[in-house]
PDB file of C-alpha atoms in Angstrom:
ATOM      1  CA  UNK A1067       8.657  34.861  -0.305  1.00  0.00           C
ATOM      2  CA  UNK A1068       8.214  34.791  -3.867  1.00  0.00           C
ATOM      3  CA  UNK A1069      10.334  31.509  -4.057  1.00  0.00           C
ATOM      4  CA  UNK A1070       7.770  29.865  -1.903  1.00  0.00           C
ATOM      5  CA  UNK A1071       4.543  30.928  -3.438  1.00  0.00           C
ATOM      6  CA  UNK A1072       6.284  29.524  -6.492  1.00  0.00           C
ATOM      7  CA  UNK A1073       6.975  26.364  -4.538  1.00  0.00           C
ATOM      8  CA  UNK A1074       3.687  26.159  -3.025  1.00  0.00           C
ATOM      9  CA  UNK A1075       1.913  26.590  -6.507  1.00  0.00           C
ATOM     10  CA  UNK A1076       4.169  23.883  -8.140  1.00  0.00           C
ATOM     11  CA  UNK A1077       3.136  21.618  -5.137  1.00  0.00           C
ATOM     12  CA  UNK A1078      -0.583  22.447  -5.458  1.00  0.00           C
ATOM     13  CA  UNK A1079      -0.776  21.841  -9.287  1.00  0.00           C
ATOM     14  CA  UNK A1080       0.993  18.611  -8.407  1.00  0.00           C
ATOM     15  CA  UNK A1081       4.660  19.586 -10.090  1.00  0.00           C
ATOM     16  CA  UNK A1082       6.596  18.942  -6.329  1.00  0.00           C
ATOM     17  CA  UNK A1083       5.277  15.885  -4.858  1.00  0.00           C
ATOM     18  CA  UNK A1084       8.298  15.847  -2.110  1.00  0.00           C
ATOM     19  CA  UNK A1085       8.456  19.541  -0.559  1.00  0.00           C
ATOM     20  CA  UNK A1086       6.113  18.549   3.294  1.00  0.00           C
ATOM     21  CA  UNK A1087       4.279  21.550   4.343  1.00  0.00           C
ATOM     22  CA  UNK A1088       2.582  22.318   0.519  1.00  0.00           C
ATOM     23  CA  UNK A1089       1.692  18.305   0.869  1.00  0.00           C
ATOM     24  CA  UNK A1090       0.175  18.620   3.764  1.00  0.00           C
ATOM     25  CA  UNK A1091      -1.851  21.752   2.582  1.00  0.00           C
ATOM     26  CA  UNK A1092      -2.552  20.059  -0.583  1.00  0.00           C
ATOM     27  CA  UNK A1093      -4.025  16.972   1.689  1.00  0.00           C
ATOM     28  CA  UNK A1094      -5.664  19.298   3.333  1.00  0.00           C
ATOM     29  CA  UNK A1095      -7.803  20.869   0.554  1.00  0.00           C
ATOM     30  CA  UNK A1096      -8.083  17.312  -0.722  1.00  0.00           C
ATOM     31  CA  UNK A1097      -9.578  15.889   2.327  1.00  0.00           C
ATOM     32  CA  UNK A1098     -12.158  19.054   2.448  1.00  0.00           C
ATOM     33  CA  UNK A1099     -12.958  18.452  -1.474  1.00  0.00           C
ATOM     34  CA  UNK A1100     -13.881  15.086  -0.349  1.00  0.00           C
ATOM     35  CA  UNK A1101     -16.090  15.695   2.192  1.00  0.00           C
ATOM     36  CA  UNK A1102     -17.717  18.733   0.388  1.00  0.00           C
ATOM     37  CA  UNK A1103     -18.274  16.364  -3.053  1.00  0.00           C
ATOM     38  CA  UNK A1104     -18.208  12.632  -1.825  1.00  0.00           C
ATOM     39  CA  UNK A1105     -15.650  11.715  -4.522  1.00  0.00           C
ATOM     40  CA  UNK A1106     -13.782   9.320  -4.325  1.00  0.00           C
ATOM     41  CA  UNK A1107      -9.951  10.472  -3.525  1.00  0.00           C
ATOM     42  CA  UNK A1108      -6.981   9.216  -3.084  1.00  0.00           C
ATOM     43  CA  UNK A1109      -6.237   8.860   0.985  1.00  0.00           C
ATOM     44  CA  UNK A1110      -4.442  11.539   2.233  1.00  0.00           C
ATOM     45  CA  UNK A1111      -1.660  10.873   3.464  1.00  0.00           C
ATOM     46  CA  UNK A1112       0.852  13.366   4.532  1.00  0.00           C
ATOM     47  CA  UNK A1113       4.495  13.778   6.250  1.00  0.00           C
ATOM     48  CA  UNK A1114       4.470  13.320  10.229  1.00  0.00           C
ATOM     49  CA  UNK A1115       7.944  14.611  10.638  1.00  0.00           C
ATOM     50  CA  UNK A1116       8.222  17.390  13.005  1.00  0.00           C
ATOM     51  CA  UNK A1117       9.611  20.225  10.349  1.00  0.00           C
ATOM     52  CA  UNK A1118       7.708  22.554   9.003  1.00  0.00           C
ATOM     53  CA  UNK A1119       9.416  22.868   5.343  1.00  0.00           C
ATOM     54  CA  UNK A1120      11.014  26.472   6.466  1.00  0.00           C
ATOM     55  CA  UNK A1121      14.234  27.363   4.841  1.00  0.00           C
ATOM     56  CA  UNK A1122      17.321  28.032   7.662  1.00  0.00           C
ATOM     57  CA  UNK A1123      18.813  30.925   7.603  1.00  0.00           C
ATOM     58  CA  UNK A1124      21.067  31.371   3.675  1.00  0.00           C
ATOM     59  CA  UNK A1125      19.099  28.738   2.628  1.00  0.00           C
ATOM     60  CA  UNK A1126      17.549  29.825  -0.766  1.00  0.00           C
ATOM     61  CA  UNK A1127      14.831  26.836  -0.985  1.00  0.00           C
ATOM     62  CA  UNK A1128      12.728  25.711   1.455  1.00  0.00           C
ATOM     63  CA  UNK A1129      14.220  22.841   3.541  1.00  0.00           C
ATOM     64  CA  UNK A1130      12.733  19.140   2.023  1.00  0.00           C
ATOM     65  CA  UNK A1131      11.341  16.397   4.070  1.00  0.00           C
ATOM     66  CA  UNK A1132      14.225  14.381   5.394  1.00  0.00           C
ATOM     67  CA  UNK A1133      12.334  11.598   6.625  1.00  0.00           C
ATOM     68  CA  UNK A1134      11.868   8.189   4.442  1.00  0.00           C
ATOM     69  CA  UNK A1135       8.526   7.879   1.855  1.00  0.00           C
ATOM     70  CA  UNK A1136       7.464   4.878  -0.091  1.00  0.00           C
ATOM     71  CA  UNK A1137       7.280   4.499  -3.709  1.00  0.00           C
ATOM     72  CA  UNK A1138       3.929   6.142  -3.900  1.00  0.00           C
ATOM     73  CA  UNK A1139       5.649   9.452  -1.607  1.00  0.00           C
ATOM     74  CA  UNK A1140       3.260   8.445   1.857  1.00  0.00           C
ATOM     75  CA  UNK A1141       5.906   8.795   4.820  1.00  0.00           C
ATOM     76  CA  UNK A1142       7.542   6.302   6.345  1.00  0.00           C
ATOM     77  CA  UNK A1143       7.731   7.224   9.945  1.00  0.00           C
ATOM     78  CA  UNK A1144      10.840   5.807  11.961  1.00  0.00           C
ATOM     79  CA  UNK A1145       9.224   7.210  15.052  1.00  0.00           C
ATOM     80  CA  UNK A1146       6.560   5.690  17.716  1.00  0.00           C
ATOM     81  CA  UNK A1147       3.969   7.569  16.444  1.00  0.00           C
ATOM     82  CA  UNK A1148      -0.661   6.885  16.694  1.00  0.00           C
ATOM     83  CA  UNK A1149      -2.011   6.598  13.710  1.00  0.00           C
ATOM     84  CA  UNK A1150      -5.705   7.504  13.474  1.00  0.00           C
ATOM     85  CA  UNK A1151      -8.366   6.889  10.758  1.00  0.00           C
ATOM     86  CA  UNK A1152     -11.683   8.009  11.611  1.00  0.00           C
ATOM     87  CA  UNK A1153     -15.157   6.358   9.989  1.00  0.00           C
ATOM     88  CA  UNK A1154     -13.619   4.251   7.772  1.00  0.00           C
ATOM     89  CA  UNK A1155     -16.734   3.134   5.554  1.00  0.00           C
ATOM     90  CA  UNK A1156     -17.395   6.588   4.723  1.00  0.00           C
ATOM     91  CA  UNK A1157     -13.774   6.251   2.612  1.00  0.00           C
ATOM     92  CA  UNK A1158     -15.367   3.940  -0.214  1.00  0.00           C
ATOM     93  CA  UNK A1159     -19.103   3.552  -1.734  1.00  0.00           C
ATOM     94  CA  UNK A1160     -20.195   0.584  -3.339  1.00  0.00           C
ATOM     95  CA  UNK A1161     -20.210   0.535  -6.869  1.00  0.00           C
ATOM     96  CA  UNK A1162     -22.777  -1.179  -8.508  1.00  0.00           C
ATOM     97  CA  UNK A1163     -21.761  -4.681 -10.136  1.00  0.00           C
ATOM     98  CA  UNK A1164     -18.069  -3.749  -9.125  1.00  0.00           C
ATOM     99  CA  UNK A1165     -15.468  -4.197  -6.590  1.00  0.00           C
ATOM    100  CA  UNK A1166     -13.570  -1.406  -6.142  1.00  0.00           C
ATOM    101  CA  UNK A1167     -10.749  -0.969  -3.297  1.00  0.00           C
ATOM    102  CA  UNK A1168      -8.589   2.234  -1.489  1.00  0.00           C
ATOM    103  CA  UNK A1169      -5.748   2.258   0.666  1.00  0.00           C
ATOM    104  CA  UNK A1170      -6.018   4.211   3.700  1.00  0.00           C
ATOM    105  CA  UNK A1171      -2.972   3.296   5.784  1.00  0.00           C
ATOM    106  CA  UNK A1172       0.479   2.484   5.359  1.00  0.00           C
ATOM    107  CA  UNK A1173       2.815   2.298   8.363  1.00  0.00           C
ATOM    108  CA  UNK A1174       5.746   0.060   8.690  1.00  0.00           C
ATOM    109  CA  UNK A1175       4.814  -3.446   7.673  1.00  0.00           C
ATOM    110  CA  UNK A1176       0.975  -2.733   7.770  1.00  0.00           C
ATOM    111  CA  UNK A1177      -1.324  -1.781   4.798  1.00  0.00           C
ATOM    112  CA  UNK A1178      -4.968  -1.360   5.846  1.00  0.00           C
ATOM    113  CA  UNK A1179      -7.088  -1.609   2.130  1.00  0.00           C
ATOM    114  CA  UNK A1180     -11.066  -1.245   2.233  1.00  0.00           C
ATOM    115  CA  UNK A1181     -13.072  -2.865  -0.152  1.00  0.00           C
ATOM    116  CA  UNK A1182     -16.232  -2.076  -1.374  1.00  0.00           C
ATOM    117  CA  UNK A1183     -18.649  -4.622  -3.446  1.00  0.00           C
ATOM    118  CA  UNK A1184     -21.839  -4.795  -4.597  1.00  0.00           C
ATOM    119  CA  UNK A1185     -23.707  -8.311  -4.001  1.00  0.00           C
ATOM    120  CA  UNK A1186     -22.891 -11.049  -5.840  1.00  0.00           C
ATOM    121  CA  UNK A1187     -18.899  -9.715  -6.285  1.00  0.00           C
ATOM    122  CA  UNK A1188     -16.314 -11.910  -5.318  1.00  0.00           C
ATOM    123  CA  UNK A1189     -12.441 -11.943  -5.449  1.00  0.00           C
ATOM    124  CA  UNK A1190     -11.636 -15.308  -6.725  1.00  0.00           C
ATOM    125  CA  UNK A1191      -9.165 -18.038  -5.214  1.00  0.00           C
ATOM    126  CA  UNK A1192      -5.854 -16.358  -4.765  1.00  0.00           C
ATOM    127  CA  UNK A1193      -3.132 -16.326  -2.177  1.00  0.00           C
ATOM    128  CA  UNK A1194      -1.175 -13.295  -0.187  1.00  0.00           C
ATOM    129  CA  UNK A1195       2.398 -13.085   0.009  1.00  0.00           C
ATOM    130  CA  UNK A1196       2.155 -12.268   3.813  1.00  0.00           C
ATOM    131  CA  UNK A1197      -0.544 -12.959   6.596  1.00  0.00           C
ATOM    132  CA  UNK A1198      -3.979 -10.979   6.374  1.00  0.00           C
ATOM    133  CA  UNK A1199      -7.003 -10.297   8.968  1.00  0.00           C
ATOM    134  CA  UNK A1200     -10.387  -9.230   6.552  1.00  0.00           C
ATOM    135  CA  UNK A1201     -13.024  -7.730   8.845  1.00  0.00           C
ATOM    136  CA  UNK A1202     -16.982  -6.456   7.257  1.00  0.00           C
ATOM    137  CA  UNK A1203     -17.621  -2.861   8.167  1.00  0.00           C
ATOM    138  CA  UNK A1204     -21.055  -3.200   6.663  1.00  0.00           C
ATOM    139  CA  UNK A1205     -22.848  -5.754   4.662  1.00  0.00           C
ATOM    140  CA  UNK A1206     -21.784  -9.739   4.884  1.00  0.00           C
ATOM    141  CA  UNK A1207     -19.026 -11.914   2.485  1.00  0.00           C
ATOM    142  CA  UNK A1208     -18.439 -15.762   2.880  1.00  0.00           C
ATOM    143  CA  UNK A1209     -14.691 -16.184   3.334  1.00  0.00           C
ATOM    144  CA  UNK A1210     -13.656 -19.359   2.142  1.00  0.00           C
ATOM    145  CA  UNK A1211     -10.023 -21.096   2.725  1.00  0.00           C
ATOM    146  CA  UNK A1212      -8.303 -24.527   3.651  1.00  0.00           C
ATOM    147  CA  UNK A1213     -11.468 -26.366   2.607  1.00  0.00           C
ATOM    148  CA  UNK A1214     -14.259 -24.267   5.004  1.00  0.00           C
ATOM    149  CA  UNK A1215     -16.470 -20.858   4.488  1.00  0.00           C
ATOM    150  CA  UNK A1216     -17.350 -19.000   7.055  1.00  0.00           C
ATOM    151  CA  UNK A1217     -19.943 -16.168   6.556  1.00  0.00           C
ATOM    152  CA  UNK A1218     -18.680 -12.881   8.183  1.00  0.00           C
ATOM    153  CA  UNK A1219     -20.471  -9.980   9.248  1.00  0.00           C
ATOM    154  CA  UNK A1220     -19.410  -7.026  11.091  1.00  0.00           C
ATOM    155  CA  UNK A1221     -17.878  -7.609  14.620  1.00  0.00           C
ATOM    156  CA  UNK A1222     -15.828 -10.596  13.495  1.00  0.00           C
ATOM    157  CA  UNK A1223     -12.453 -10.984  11.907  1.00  0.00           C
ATOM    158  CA  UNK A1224     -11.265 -13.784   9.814  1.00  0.00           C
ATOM    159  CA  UNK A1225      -7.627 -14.633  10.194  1.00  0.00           C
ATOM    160  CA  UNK A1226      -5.752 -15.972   6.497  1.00  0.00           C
ATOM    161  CA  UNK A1227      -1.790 -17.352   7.152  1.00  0.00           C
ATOM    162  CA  UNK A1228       0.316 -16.202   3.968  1.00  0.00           C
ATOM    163  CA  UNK A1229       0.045 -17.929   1.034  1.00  0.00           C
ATOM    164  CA  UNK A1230      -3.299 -19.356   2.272  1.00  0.00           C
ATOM    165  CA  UNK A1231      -5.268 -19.999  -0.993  1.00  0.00           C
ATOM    166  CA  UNK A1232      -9.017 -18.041  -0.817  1.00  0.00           C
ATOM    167  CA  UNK A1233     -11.830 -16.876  -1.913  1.00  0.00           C
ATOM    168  CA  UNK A1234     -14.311 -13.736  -0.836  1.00  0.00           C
ATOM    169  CA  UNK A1235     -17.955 -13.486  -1.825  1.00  0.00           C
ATOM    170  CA  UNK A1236     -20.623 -10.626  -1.180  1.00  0.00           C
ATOM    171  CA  UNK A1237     -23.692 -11.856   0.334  1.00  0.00           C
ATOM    172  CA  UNK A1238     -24.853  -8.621  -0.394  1.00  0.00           C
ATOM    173  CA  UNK A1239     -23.666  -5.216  -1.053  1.00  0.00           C
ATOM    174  CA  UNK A1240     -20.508  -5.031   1.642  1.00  0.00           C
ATOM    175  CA  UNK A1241     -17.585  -2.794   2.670  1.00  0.00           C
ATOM    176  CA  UNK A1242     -14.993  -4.545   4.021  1.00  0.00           C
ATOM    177  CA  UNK A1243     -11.347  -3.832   5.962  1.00  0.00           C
ATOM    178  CA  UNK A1244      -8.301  -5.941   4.862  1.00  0.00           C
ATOM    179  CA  UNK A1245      -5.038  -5.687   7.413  1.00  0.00           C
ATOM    180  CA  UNK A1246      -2.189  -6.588   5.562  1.00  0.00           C
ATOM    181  CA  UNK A1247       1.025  -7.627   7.936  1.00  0.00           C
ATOM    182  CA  UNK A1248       4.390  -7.373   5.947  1.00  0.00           C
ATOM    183  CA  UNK A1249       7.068  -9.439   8.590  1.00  0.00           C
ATOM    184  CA  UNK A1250       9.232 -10.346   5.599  1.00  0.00           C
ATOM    185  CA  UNK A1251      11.941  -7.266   7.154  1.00  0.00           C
TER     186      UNK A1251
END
């Protein structure tokens, strides 16, 4: 017992970013600090393997997630699995004169990254290495690409092939959802 309370402290203060069920706790808290203070977090992200980090019998340290995690430690489920992100403009404020951006789901070859920008922000002509949709939770942008803008507000979805050179402007102050589709492997 004293082993894991050790654990559980080194995974709380940050120390054992691998070891699953002090993550999750740790996600947890962090989700409820965000709620209670509005601050921007990290997402949380935690393991969605079906362990629960508990040592087998003669095992002196708690079992460690077996399952595969990206660079940045969020799992990398090999299951069929739902993922679920509920209200996602409550994830990011607008920052004034700033664009500022959060990842808040990574699964297989999809990364879902909302934007946030105050009016008059823009990203400026560049391309993606793999085919994007960009959807307006709140606000309106002008997309522009292959010669054309279109102006976007919520409800519609703007569709950018890779390498597709463009640019996004704020209308006015806008949050924004940007589906990334990695089907390079």
């Amino acid at each position: 017992m004293a082993d894991e309370n050790e654990q559980q402290s080194a995974c709380e203060a940050g120390r054992d970013e691998q070891h699953c069920k002090c993550r999750q706790r740790r996600a947890a808290a962090e989700a409820a600090a965000e709620n209670a203070s509005a601050a921007q977090q990290p997402a949380a992200h935690h393991c969605t393997c079906k362990h629960d980090g508990a040592a087998e019998a003669g095992d002196e340290q708690p079992k460690h997630c077996a399952c595969k995690h990206d660079a940045e430690g969020h799992a990398i489920s090999t299951e069929p699995h739902l993922g679920y992100v509920a209200d996602l403009a409550s994830l990011i404020e607008i920052q004034p004169e700033s664009t500022v951006s959060r990842v808040v789901m990574r699964e297989g070859g999809l990364r879902v990254v909302l934007f946030g920008f105050d009016k008059d922000q823009a990203l400026s002509e560049h391309t993606a290495a793999m085919p994007v949709t960009i959807q307006v939770l709140e606000g309106k942008l002008r997309v522009g690409g292959e010669g054309r803008e279109v102006e976007l507000v919520p409800g519609g979805v703007v569709y950018l092939s890779a390498r597709l050179p463009h640019t996004v402007y704020a209308v006015e102050p806008s949050k924004m959802l940007l589906s990334m589709f990695d089907n390079r492997g």
